[in-house]
PDB file of C-alpha atoms in Angstrom:
ATOM      1  CA  UNK A 187      10.802   5.535  -6.514  1.00 39.00           C
ATOM      2  CA  UNK A 188      12.434   2.138  -7.066  1.00 39.00           C
ATOM      3  CA  UNK A 189      16.079   1.392  -6.470  1.00 43.00           C
ATOM      4  CA  UNK A 190      18.369  -1.497  -7.404  1.00 57.00           C
ATOM      5  CA  UNK A 191      20.072  -1.230  -4.000  1.00 66.00           C
ATOM      6  CA  UNK A 192      18.103  -3.796  -1.984  1.00 86.00           C
ATOM      7  CA  UNK A 193      20.289  -7.026  -1.534  1.00 94.00           C
ATOM      8  CA  UNK A 194      18.845 -10.277  -2.964  1.00 96.00           C
ATOM      9  CA  UNK A 195      19.472 -13.353  -0.853  1.00 96.00           C
ATOM     10  CA  UNK A 196      18.394 -15.967  -3.388  1.00 97.00           C
ATOM     11  CA  UNK A 197      17.330 -16.185  -7.050  1.00 98.00           C
ATOM     12  CA  UNK A 198      14.793 -18.766  -8.343  1.00 98.00           C
ATOM     13  CA  UNK A 199      13.927 -19.432 -11.892  1.00 98.00           C
ATOM     14  CA  UNK A 200      10.697 -20.572 -13.343  1.00 98.00           C
ATOM     15  CA  UNK A 201      10.038 -21.839 -16.855  1.00 98.00           C
ATOM     16  CA  UNK A 202       6.950 -23.774 -17.809  1.00 97.00           C
ATOM     17  CA  UNK A 203       8.818 -25.514 -20.491  1.00 97.00           C
ATOM     18  CA  UNK A 204      11.453 -26.866 -18.036  1.00 97.00           C
ATOM     19  CA  UNK A 205      15.106 -26.186 -17.672  1.00 98.00           C
ATOM     20  CA  UNK A 206      14.603 -24.077 -14.566  1.00 98.00           C
ATOM     21  CA  UNK A 207      14.109 -24.491 -10.790  1.00 98.00           C
ATOM     22  CA  UNK A 208      10.363 -24.853 -11.158  1.00 98.00           C
ATOM     23  CA  UNK A 209       7.716 -24.964 -13.930  1.00 98.00           C
ATOM     24  CA  UNK A 210       5.069 -23.267 -11.816  1.00 98.00           C
ATOM     25  CA  UNK A 211       5.102 -19.913 -10.097  1.00 98.00           C
ATOM     26  CA  UNK A 212       3.216 -21.188  -7.030  1.00 98.00           C
ATOM     27  CA  UNK A 213       5.774 -23.933  -6.458  1.00 98.00           C
ATOM     28  CA  UNK A 214       8.559 -21.316  -6.607  1.00 98.00           C
ATOM     29  CA  UNK A 215       6.679 -19.239  -3.963  1.00 98.00           C
ATOM     30  CA  UNK A 216       6.114 -22.246  -1.776  1.00 98.00           C
ATOM     31  CA  UNK A 217       9.784 -22.928  -1.753  1.00 98.00           C
ATOM     32  CA  UNK A 218      10.404 -19.718   0.225  1.00 98.00           C
ATOM     33  CA  UNK A 219      10.301 -20.152   4.017  1.00 97.00           C
ATOM     34  CA  UNK A 220       7.133 -19.052   5.608  1.00 95.00           C
ATOM     35  CA  UNK A 221       8.907 -16.560   7.948  1.00 94.00           C
ATOM     36  CA  UNK A 222      11.144 -15.227   5.172  1.00 97.00           C
ATOM     37  CA  UNK A 223      12.835 -11.904   5.934  1.00 97.00           C
ATOM     38  CA  UNK A 224      15.196 -11.484   3.017  1.00 97.00           C
ATOM     39  CA  UNK A 225      14.390 -10.584  -0.600  1.00 98.00           C
ATOM     40  CA  UNK A 226      13.890 -13.560  -2.887  1.00 98.00           C
ATOM     41  CA  UNK A 227      14.074 -12.882  -6.633  1.00 98.00           C
ATOM     42  CA  UNK A 228      11.817 -15.134  -8.713  1.00 98.00           C
ATOM     43  CA  UNK A 229      12.527 -14.837 -12.448  1.00 98.00           C
ATOM     44  CA  UNK A 230       9.701 -16.089 -14.580  1.00 98.00           C
ATOM     45  CA  UNK A 231      10.487 -16.875 -18.225  1.00 98.00           C
ATOM     46  CA  UNK A 232       8.174 -15.847 -21.037  1.00 98.00           C
ATOM     47  CA  UNK A 233       5.010 -17.881 -21.534  1.00 97.00           C
ATOM     48  CA  UNK A 234       1.550 -18.295 -20.227  1.00 97.00           C
ATOM     49  CA  UNK A 235       1.326 -19.667 -16.710  1.00 98.00           C
ATOM     50  CA  UNK A 236      -2.171 -21.120 -16.227  1.00 97.00           C
ATOM     51  CA  UNK A 237      -2.463 -21.169 -12.553  1.00 96.00           C
ATOM     52  CA  UNK A 238      -4.012 -19.456  -9.443  1.00 96.00           C
ATOM     53  CA  UNK A 239      -1.145 -17.981  -7.398  1.00 98.00           C
ATOM     54  CA  UNK A 240      -1.273 -16.971  -3.758  1.00 98.00           C
ATOM     55  CA  UNK A 241       1.633 -15.009  -2.372  1.00 98.00           C
ATOM     56  CA  UNK A 242       1.743 -15.727   1.353  1.00 98.00           C
ATOM     57  CA  UNK A 243       5.501 -15.153   1.876  1.00 98.00           C
ATOM     58  CA  UNK A 244       7.049 -11.685   2.414  1.00 98.00           C
ATOM     59  CA  UNK A 245       9.999 -10.173   0.612  1.00 98.00           C
ATOM     60  CA  UNK A 246       9.182 -11.676  -2.865  1.00 98.00           C
ATOM     61  CA  UNK A 247      10.413  -9.960  -5.968  1.00 98.00           C
ATOM     62  CA  UNK A 248       8.614 -11.386  -9.054  1.00 98.00           C
ATOM     63  CA  UNK A 249      10.086 -10.445 -12.457  1.00 98.00           C
ATOM     64  CA  UNK A 250       8.669 -11.507 -15.877  1.00 98.00           C
ATOM     65  CA  UNK A 251      10.149 -10.938 -19.254  1.00 98.00           C
ATOM     66  CA  UNK A 252       7.708  -8.273 -20.311  1.00 98.00           C
ATOM     67  CA  UNK A 253       3.953  -7.679 -19.859  1.00 97.00           C
ATOM     68  CA  UNK A 254       3.504  -8.792 -23.515  1.00 97.00           C
ATOM     69  CA  UNK A 255       5.443 -12.017 -22.969  1.00 98.00           C
ATOM     70  CA  UNK A 256       4.884 -13.371 -19.423  1.00 98.00           C
ATOM     71  CA  UNK A 257       1.311 -14.035 -18.338  1.00 98.00           C
ATOM     72  CA  UNK A 258      -0.249 -15.374 -15.158  1.00 98.00           C
ATOM     73  CA  UNK A 259      -3.697 -16.258 -16.047  1.00 95.00           C
ATOM     74  CA  UNK A 260      -6.828 -18.210 -14.999  1.00 91.00           C
ATOM     75  CA  UNK A 261     -10.554 -18.209 -15.789  1.00 83.00           C
ATOM     76  CA  UNK A 262     -12.811 -18.174 -12.796  1.00 79.00           C
ATOM     77  CA  UNK A 263     -15.792 -16.228 -11.531  1.00 73.00           C
ATOM     78  CA  UNK A 264     -17.093 -18.567  -8.885  1.00 71.00           C
ATOM     79  CA  UNK A 265     -17.175 -15.850  -6.199  1.00 75.00           C
ATOM     80  CA  UNK A 266     -15.385 -12.551  -6.065  1.00 76.00           C
ATOM     81  CA  UNK A 267     -12.937 -13.550  -3.389  1.00 80.00           C
ATOM     82  CA  UNK A 268     -12.475 -17.057  -4.960  1.00 82.00           C
ATOM     83  CA  UNK A 269     -11.972 -15.863  -8.514  1.00 85.00           C
ATOM     84  CA  UNK A 270      -8.641 -14.146  -8.171  1.00 92.00           C
ATOM     85  CA  UNK A 271      -5.848 -15.221 -10.532  1.00 95.00           C
ATOM     86  CA  UNK A 272      -3.045 -13.583  -8.325  1.00 97.00           C
ATOM     87  CA  UNK A 273      -3.596 -12.959  -4.631  1.00 98.00           C
ATOM     88  CA  UNK A 274      -0.934 -11.119  -2.579  1.00 98.00           C
ATOM     89  CA  UNK A 275      -1.430 -11.677   1.175  1.00 98.00           C
ATOM     90  CA  UNK A 276       2.119 -10.899   2.455  1.00 98.00           C
ATOM     91  CA  UNK A 277       3.804  -7.598   2.953  1.00 98.00           C
ATOM     92  CA  UNK A 278       6.914  -6.361   0.965  1.00 98.00           C
ATOM     93  CA  UNK A 279       6.206  -7.540  -2.565  1.00 98.00           C
ATOM     94  CA  UNK A 280       7.473  -6.280  -5.840  1.00 98.00           C
ATOM     95  CA  UNK A 281       6.464  -7.365  -9.399  1.00 98.00           C
ATOM     96  CA  UNK A 282       7.988  -6.147 -12.655  1.00 98.00           C
ATOM     97  CA  UNK A 283       7.333  -6.919 -16.315  1.00 98.00           C
ATOM     98  CA  UNK A 284       4.569  -9.360 -15.988  1.00 98.00           C
ATOM     99  CA  UNK A 285       0.796  -9.578 -16.835  1.00 98.00           C
ATOM    100  CA  UNK A 286      -2.057 -10.847 -14.650  1.00 98.00           C
ATOM    101  CA  UNK A 287      -5.195 -11.924 -16.303  1.00 96.00           C
ATOM    102  CA  UNK A 288      -8.666 -13.399 -15.561  1.00 93.00           C
ATOM    103  CA  UNK A 289     -10.046 -14.766 -18.861  1.00 87.00           C
ATOM    104  CA  UNK A 290     -13.617 -15.763 -17.621  1.00 79.00           C
ATOM    105  CA  UNK A 291     -15.617 -13.025 -19.328  1.00 71.00           C
ATOM    106  CA  UNK A 292     -13.559 -13.302 -22.533  1.00 67.00           C
ATOM    107  CA  UNK A 293     -14.683 -16.859 -23.026  1.00 59.00           C
ATOM    108  CA  UNK A 294     -18.403 -16.083 -23.269  1.00 55.00           C
ATOM    109  CA  UNK A 295     -20.693 -13.996 -25.466  1.00 52.00           C
ATOM    110  CA  UNK A 296     -21.008 -10.512 -24.076  1.00 54.00           C
ATOM    111  CA  UNK A 297     -24.290 -10.121 -22.214  1.00 53.00           C
ATOM    112  CA  UNK A 298     -25.039  -8.148 -19.096  1.00 49.00           C
ATOM    113  CA  UNK A 299     -26.780 -11.136 -17.536  1.00 54.00           C
ATOM    114  CA  UNK A 300     -23.652 -13.377 -17.611  1.00 66.00           C
ATOM    115  CA  UNK A 301     -20.777 -10.987 -17.121  1.00 72.00           C
ATOM    116  CA  UNK A 302     -19.467 -11.642 -13.616  1.00 76.00           C
ATOM    117  CA  UNK A 303     -16.777 -10.473 -11.218  1.00 81.00           C
ATOM    118  CA  UNK A 304     -13.562 -12.043 -12.299  1.00 88.00           C
ATOM    119  CA  UNK A 305     -10.544 -10.683 -10.455  1.00 94.00           C
ATOM    120  CA  UNK A 306      -7.095 -10.670 -12.160  1.00 96.00           C
ATOM    121  CA  UNK A 307      -5.238  -9.584  -8.958  1.00 97.00           C
ATOM    122  CA  UNK A 308      -5.990  -8.904  -5.300  1.00 98.00           C
ATOM    123  CA  UNK A 309      -3.612  -6.854  -3.199  1.00 98.00           C
ATOM    124  CA  UNK A 310      -4.192  -7.216   0.499  1.00 98.00           C
ATOM    125  CA  UNK A 311      -0.804  -6.440   1.898  1.00 98.00           C
ATOM    126  CA  UNK A 312       1.335  -3.455   2.769  1.00 98.00           C
ATOM    127  CA  UNK A 313       4.372  -2.091   0.885  1.00 98.00           C
ATOM    128  CA  UNK A 314       3.512  -3.520  -2.524  1.00 98.00           C
ATOM    129  CA  UNK A 315       4.808  -2.149  -5.827  1.00 98.00           C
ATOM    130  CA  UNK A 316       4.175  -2.951  -9.521  1.00 98.00           C
ATOM    131  CA  UNK A 317       6.267  -1.723 -12.432  1.00 98.00           C
ATOM    132  CA  UNK A 318       5.422  -2.194 -16.077  1.00 98.00           C
ATOM    133  CA  UNK A 319       2.788  -4.752 -15.281  1.00 98.00           C
ATOM    134  CA  UNK A 320      -0.630  -5.566 -16.821  1.00 98.00           C
ATOM    135  CA  UNK A 321      -3.959  -6.325 -15.162  1.00 98.00           C
ATOM    136  CA  UNK A 322      -6.604  -7.616 -17.496  1.00 96.00           C
ATOM    137  CA  UNK A 323     -10.263  -8.650 -17.010  1.00 92.00           C
ATOM    138  CA  UNK A 324     -13.748  -7.277 -17.596  1.00 86.00           C
ATOM    139  CA  UNK A 325     -15.428  -6.691 -14.170  1.00 88.00           C
ATOM    140  CA  UNK A 326     -13.476  -6.121 -11.024  1.00 93.00           C
ATOM    141  CA  UNK A 327      -9.986  -6.480 -12.664  1.00 96.00           C
ATOM    142  CA  UNK A 328      -7.860  -5.189  -9.866  1.00 98.00           C
ATOM    143  CA  UNK A 329      -8.949  -5.587  -6.269  1.00 98.00           C
ATOM    144  CA  UNK A 330      -6.822  -2.948  -4.563  1.00 98.00           C
ATOM    145  CA  UNK A 331      -8.026  -4.241  -1.232  1.00 98.00           C
ATOM    146  CA  UNK A 332      -5.915  -2.877   1.694  1.00 98.00           C
ATOM    147  CA  UNK A 333      -2.427  -1.456   2.385  1.00 98.00           C
ATOM    148  CA  UNK A 334      -0.091   0.916   0.731  1.00 98.00           C
ATOM    149  CA  UNK A 335       0.661   0.337  -2.934  1.00 98.00           C
ATOM    150  CA  UNK A 336       2.482   1.870  -5.915  1.00 98.00           C
ATOM    151  CA  UNK A 337       1.458   1.064  -9.533  1.00 98.00           C
ATOM    152  CA  UNK A 338       4.021   2.590 -11.994  1.00 98.00           C
ATOM    153  CA  UNK A 339       3.749   2.486 -15.781  1.00 98.00           C
ATOM    154  CA  UNK A 340       1.123  -0.191 -15.598  1.00 98.00           C
ATOM    155  CA  UNK A 341      -1.745  -1.095 -17.952  1.00 98.00           C
ATOM    156  CA  UNK A 342      -5.084  -1.825 -16.379  1.00 98.00           C
ATOM    157  CA  UNK A 343      -8.074  -3.009 -18.518  1.00 96.00           C
ATOM    158  CA  UNK A 344     -11.650  -3.699 -17.658  1.00 93.00           C
ATOM    159  CA  UNK A 345     -15.182  -2.523 -18.001  1.00 91.00           C
ATOM    160  CA  UNK A 346     -16.978  -2.401 -14.645  1.00 91.00           C
ATOM    161  CA  UNK A 347     -15.422  -1.232 -11.180  1.00 95.00           C
ATOM    162  CA  UNK A 348     -12.160  -2.427 -12.637  1.00 96.00           C
ATOM    163  CA  UNK A 349     -10.105  -0.802  -9.892  1.00 98.00           C
ATOM    164  CA  UNK A 350     -11.867  -1.346  -6.551  1.00 98.00           C
ATOM    165  CA  UNK A 351     -11.229  -1.693  -2.876  1.00 98.00           C
ATOM    166  CA  UNK A 352      -9.750   0.279   0.018  1.00 98.00           C
ATOM    167  CA  UNK A 353      -6.136   0.428  -0.819  1.00 98.00           C
ATOM    168  CA  UNK A 354      -3.982   3.575  -0.121  1.00 98.00           C
ATOM    169  CA  UNK A 355      -2.498   3.704  -3.556  1.00 98.00           C
ATOM    170  CA  UNK A 356      -0.710   5.773  -6.195  1.00 98.00           C
ATOM    171  CA  UNK A 357      -1.183   4.947  -9.895  1.00 99.00           C
ATOM    172  CA  UNK A 358       1.560   6.741 -11.788  1.00 98.00           C
ATOM    173  CA  UNK A 359       1.958   6.937 -15.628  1.00 98.00           C
ATOM    174  CA  UNK A 360      -0.580   4.232 -15.997  1.00 98.00           C
ATOM    175  CA  UNK A 361      -2.988   3.533 -18.897  1.00 98.00           C
ATOM    176  CA  UNK A 362      -6.605   2.729 -17.993  1.00 98.00           C
ATOM    177  CA  UNK A 363      -8.492   1.052 -20.778  1.00 97.00           C
ATOM    178  CA  UNK A 364     -12.198   0.829 -20.847  1.00 94.00           C
ATOM    179  CA  UNK A 365     -13.431  -2.279 -22.674  1.00 86.00           C
ATOM    180  CA  UNK A 366     -17.006  -1.310 -23.255  1.00 77.00           C
ATOM    181  CA  UNK A 367     -17.491  -3.930 -25.983  1.00 73.00           C
ATOM    182  CA  UNK A 368     -17.607  -6.587 -23.362  1.00 66.00           C
ATOM    183  CA  UNK A 369     -20.790  -5.228 -21.643  1.00 66.00           C
ATOM    184  CA  UNK A 370     -24.184  -5.025 -23.126  1.00 60.00           C
ATOM    185  CA  UNK A 371     -24.902  -1.368 -22.353  1.00 61.00           C
ATOM    186  CA  UNK A 372     -21.265  -0.306 -23.023  1.00 69.00           C
ATOM    187  CA  UNK A 373     -21.188   1.935 -19.878  1.00 82.00           C
ATOM    188  CA  UNK A 374     -18.737   1.243 -17.090  1.00 91.00           C
ATOM    189  CA  UNK A 375     -16.744   2.521 -14.196  1.00 96.00           C
ATOM    190  CA  UNK A 376     -13.043   2.830 -13.765  1.00 98.00           C
ATOM    191  CA  UNK A 377     -13.041   2.892  -9.888  1.00 98.00           C
ATOM    192  CA  UNK A 378     -15.233   1.673  -7.044  1.00 98.00           C
ATOM    193  CA  UNK A 379     -13.349   2.932  -3.941  1.00 98.00           C
ATOM    194  CA  UNK A 380     -14.235   1.586  -0.523  1.00 98.00           C
ATOM    195  CA  UNK A 381     -13.258   4.153   2.112  1.00 98.00           C
ATOM    196  CA  UNK A 382     -15.560   3.468   5.143  1.00 98.00           C
ATOM    197  CA  UNK A 383     -14.970   6.454   7.403  1.00 97.00           C
ATOM    198  CA  UNK A 384     -13.742   9.980   7.397  1.00 96.00           C
ATOM    199  CA  UNK A 385     -10.613   9.221   9.298  1.00 97.00           C
ATOM    200  CA  UNK A 386      -9.597   6.246   7.061  1.00 98.00           C
ATOM    201  CA  UNK A 387      -6.364   7.083   5.250  1.00 98.00           C
ATOM    202  CA  UNK A 388      -7.015   5.057   2.133  1.00 98.00           C
ATOM    203  CA  UNK A 389      -7.823   6.322  -1.373  1.00 98.00           C
ATOM    204  CA  UNK A 390      -6.830   6.095  -4.982  1.00 99.00           C
ATOM    205  CA  UNK A 391      -4.686   8.691  -6.697  1.00 99.00           C
ATOM    206  CA  UNK A 392      -4.048   8.689 -10.415  1.00 99.00           C
ATOM    207  CA  UNK A 393      -1.028  10.787 -11.440  1.00 98.00           C
ATOM    208  CA  UNK A 394       0.018  11.520 -14.995  1.00 98.00           C
ATOM    209  CA  UNK A 395      -2.205   8.701 -16.225  1.00 98.00           C
ATOM    210  CA  UNK A 396      -4.331   8.273 -19.371  1.00 98.00           C
ATOM    211  CA  UNK A 397      -7.744   6.812 -19.982  1.00 98.00           C
ATOM    212  CA  UNK A 398      -8.653   5.134 -23.275  1.00 97.00           C
ATOM    213  CA  UNK A 399     -10.944   2.508 -24.813  1.00 93.00           C
ATOM    214  CA  UNK A 400     -14.469   1.958 -26.114  1.00 89.00           C
ATOM    215  CA  UNK A 401     -17.840   2.625 -24.403  1.00 89.00           C
ATOM    216  CA  UNK A 402     -18.844   5.321 -22.008  1.00 93.00           C
ATOM    217  CA  UNK A 403     -17.089   5.234 -18.693  1.00 96.00           C
ATOM    218  CA  UNK A 404     -17.412   6.997 -15.345  1.00 97.00           C
ATOM    219  CA  UNK A 405     -14.310   7.961 -13.430  1.00 98.00           C
ATOM    220  CA  UNK A 406     -15.776   6.214 -10.469  1.00 98.00           C
ATOM    221  CA  UNK A 407     -18.642   5.271  -8.226  1.00 98.00           C
ATOM    222  CA  UNK A 408     -18.648   5.124  -4.403  1.00 98.00           C
ATOM    223  CA  UNK A 409     -18.523   1.505  -3.142  1.00 98.00           C
ATOM    224  CA  UNK A 410     -18.449   2.848   0.404  1.00 98.00           C
ATOM    225  CA  UNK A 411     -19.793   6.129   1.891  1.00 98.00           C
ATOM    226  CA  UNK A 412     -16.548   8.010   2.165  1.00 98.00           C
ATOM    227  CA  UNK A 413     -14.943   6.965  -1.102  1.00 98.00           C
ATOM    228  CA  UNK A 414     -11.849   8.992  -2.140  1.00 98.00           C
ATOM    229  CA  UNK A 415     -10.433   9.160  -5.684  1.00 99.00           C
ATOM    230  CA  UNK A 416      -8.297  11.934  -7.305  1.00 99.00           C
ATOM    231  CA  UNK A 417      -7.323  12.145 -10.964  1.00 98.00           C
ATOM    232  CA  UNK A 418      -4.378  14.432 -11.261  1.00 98.00           C
ATOM    233  CA  UNK A 419      -2.612  15.753 -14.334  1.00 98.00           C
ATOM    234  CA  UNK A 420      -4.145  12.863 -16.263  1.00 98.00           C
ATOM    235  CA  UNK A 421      -5.359  12.652 -19.932  1.00 98.00           C
ATOM    236  CA  UNK A 422      -9.027  11.893 -19.986  1.00 98.00           C
ATOM    237  CA  UNK A 423     -10.412  10.444 -23.295  1.00 98.00           C
ATOM    238  CA  UNK A 424     -13.572  11.439 -25.051  1.00 97.00           C
ATOM    239  CA  UNK A 425     -15.465   8.342 -23.718  1.00 95.00           C
ATOM    240  CA  UNK A 426     -15.387   9.713 -20.120  1.00 97.00           C
ATOM    241  CA  UNK A 427     -19.079  10.396 -19.083  1.00 97.00           C
ATOM    242  CA  UNK A 428     -19.758  14.180 -18.699  1.00 98.00           C
ATOM    243  CA  UNK A 429     -21.033  13.668 -15.210  1.00 98.00           C
ATOM    244  CA  UNK A 430     -17.789  12.032 -14.179  1.00 98.00           C
ATOM    245  CA  UNK A 431     -18.989  10.281 -11.009  1.00 98.00           C
ATOM    246  CA  UNK A 432     -21.872   8.283  -9.509  1.00 98.00           C
ATOM    247  CA  UNK A 433     -22.704   8.405  -5.766  1.00 98.00           C
ATOM    248  CA  UNK A 434     -23.972   4.752  -5.456  1.00 97.00           C
ATOM    249  CA  UNK A 435     -23.458   3.858  -1.790  1.00 96.00           C
ATOM    250  CA  UNK A 436     -22.490   7.389  -0.929  1.00 96.00           C
ATOM    251  CA  UNK A 437     -25.870   8.674  -2.037  1.00 96.00           C
ATOM    252  CA  UNK A 438     -27.280   9.476   1.400  1.00 92.00           C
ATOM    253  CA  UNK A 439     -24.607  12.183   1.916  1.00 96.00           C
ATOM    254  CA  UNK A 440     -22.518  13.049  -1.112  1.00 98.00           C
ATOM    255  CA  UNK A 441     -20.677  15.721   0.834  1.00 97.00           C
ATOM    256  CA  UNK A 442     -18.746  12.760   2.363  1.00 98.00           C
ATOM    257  CA  UNK A 443     -17.391  11.697  -0.901  1.00 98.00           C
ATOM    258  CA  UNK A 444     -13.885  13.027  -2.115  1.00 98.00           C
ATOM    259  CA  UNK A 445     -14.090  12.645  -5.847  1.00 98.00           C
ATOM    260  CA  UNK A 446     -11.840  15.194  -7.543  1.00 98.00           C
ATOM    261  CA  UNK A 447      -9.864  16.182 -10.654  1.00 98.00           C
ATOM    262  CA  UNK A 448      -7.008  18.628 -10.909  1.00 98.00           C
ATOM    263  CA  UNK A 449      -4.901  19.536 -13.901  1.00 98.00           C
ATOM    264  CA  UNK A 450      -6.395  16.934 -16.155  1.00 98.00           C
ATOM    265  CA  UNK A 451      -6.449  17.483 -19.928  1.00 98.00           C
ATOM    266  CA  UNK A 452      -8.032  15.776 -23.047  1.00 98.00           C
ATOM    267  CA  UNK A 453     -11.443  15.705 -24.544  1.00 98.00           C
ATOM    268  CA  UNK A 454     -13.009  14.078 -21.390  1.00 98.00           C
ATOM    269  CA  UNK A 455     -11.630  16.689 -19.004  1.00 98.00           C
ATOM    270  CA  UNK A 456     -14.392  19.316 -19.560  1.00 97.00           C
ATOM    271  CA  UNK A 457     -15.957  19.669 -16.230  1.00 95.00           C
ATOM    272  CA  UNK A 458     -18.977  21.682 -17.312  1.00 95.00           C
ATOM    273  CA  UNK A 459     -21.226  18.617 -17.046  1.00 97.00           C
ATOM    274  CA  UNK A 460     -19.830  17.125 -13.868  1.00 98.00           C
ATOM    275  CA  UNK A 461     -21.951  16.270 -10.839  1.00 98.00           C
ATOM    276  CA  UNK A 462     -22.324  19.329  -8.577  1.00 97.00           C
ATOM    277  CA  UNK A 463     -20.953  17.558  -5.587  1.00 98.00           C
ATOM    278  CA  UNK A 464     -17.463  16.907  -7.120  1.00 98.00           C
ATOM    279  CA  UNK A 465     -14.845  18.223  -4.775  1.00 98.00           C
ATOM    280  CA  UNK A 466     -12.440  21.052  -5.522  1.00 97.00           C
ATOM    281  CA  UNK A 467      -9.418  20.436  -3.427  1.00 98.00           C
ATOM    282  CA  UNK A 468      -7.147  23.075  -1.903  1.00 98.00           C
ATOM    283  CA  UNK A 469      -3.460  23.293  -2.722  1.00 98.00           C
ATOM    284  CA  UNK A 470      -2.757  21.678   0.732  1.00 98.00           C
ATOM    285  CA  UNK A 471      -5.175  18.759   0.108  1.00 98.00           C
ATOM    286  CA  UNK A 472      -3.697  18.149  -3.370  1.00 98.00           C
ATOM    287  CA  UNK A 473      -0.159  18.066  -2.023  1.00 98.00           C
ATOM    288  CA  UNK A 474      -1.251  15.690   0.650  1.00 98.00           C
ATOM    289  CA  UNK A 475      -2.715  13.238  -1.819  1.00 98.00           C
ATOM    290  CA  UNK A 476      -0.149  13.589  -4.627  1.00 98.00           C
ATOM    291  CA  UNK A 477       3.005  13.561  -2.535  1.00 98.00           C
ATOM    292  CA  UNK A 478       4.906  10.302  -2.335  1.00 97.00           C
ATOM    293  CA  UNK A 479       4.366  10.549   1.492  1.00 98.00           C
ATOM    294  CA  UNK A 480       0.699   9.669   0.960  1.00 98.00           C
ATOM    295  CA  UNK A 481       1.803   6.027   0.461  1.00 98.00           C
ATOM    296  CA  UNK A 482       5.521   6.087   1.538  1.00 97.00           C
ATOM    297  CA  UNK A 483       6.308   8.407   4.313  1.00 96.00           C
ATOM    298  CA  UNK A 484       9.239   6.192   5.416  1.00 95.00           C
ATOM    299  CA  UNK A 485      10.753   5.530   2.005  1.00 95.00           C
ATOM    300  CA  UNK A 486       9.840   1.835   1.747  1.00 97.00           C
ATOM    301  CA  UNK A 487       9.644   1.838  -2.084  1.00 96.00           C
ATOM    302  CA  UNK A 488      13.296   2.945  -2.428  1.00 95.00           C
ATOM    303  CA  UNK A 489      14.344   0.057  -0.175  1.00 94.00           C
ATOM    304  CA  UNK A 490      12.899  -2.485  -2.475  1.00 96.00           C
ATOM    305  CA  UNK A 491      14.723  -4.185  -5.310  1.00 95.00           C
TER     306      UNK A 491
END
């Protein structure tokens, strides 16, 4: 869905060792005009960039030198909305080949009483795409907050609610790794989706992905009463809990929840033990959710760099 056709108005380089336009990513972003309307390419050289970054300019294209080589990281768990390492607040953003990490829970002894929400990235903007990126934390790794988003060939690691929010998002060819060793009871949740009402268009769709990792993990629990999550044609590892899902805030009326699987495979895909209220979607419903038009009816992703 990504094209190299979008024109680049300006290229900025960042290298924490010097010899570039800036040594910090935030300084590079701040150099872009607040009312920017043209794509600005920010090339980040390999290294660990220890900073909290806020993207409040539109049309930013952030490119690292590989998700194993370029890291944006921090260590913060003061409050969920204050802990974010990388916070996207402006529409039309692309990131490629870079990792976002919140180290807070990796710096302490694993214990259920001290593990806290520590967000690696928050996405609260429209028309946002990530390619070959990593998101790493323990609890609340990726806050897919609001807007339409594409995550392609990404790696997302956490333990509890590590993909959460009310974004309208496709996750394609992504690896979802459960890090059960970081939580005392070694039971976690991949998703905590936040759809509030039946007419809300948001939801998480996982296409051609794969789960992995240690410790039992549920596919999701309902953060809000109309939560919607679909795992489609995805490999489900043996540590996926047989029940699959937890109602949580959707418990008063589980019929309002849209938690579904279709075409999945692997040792965790046996649906014999799933909750009775898991949805079976029609061909029309599946097509609506898995089609690129669910997030991209007007073709915005192909118009990005």
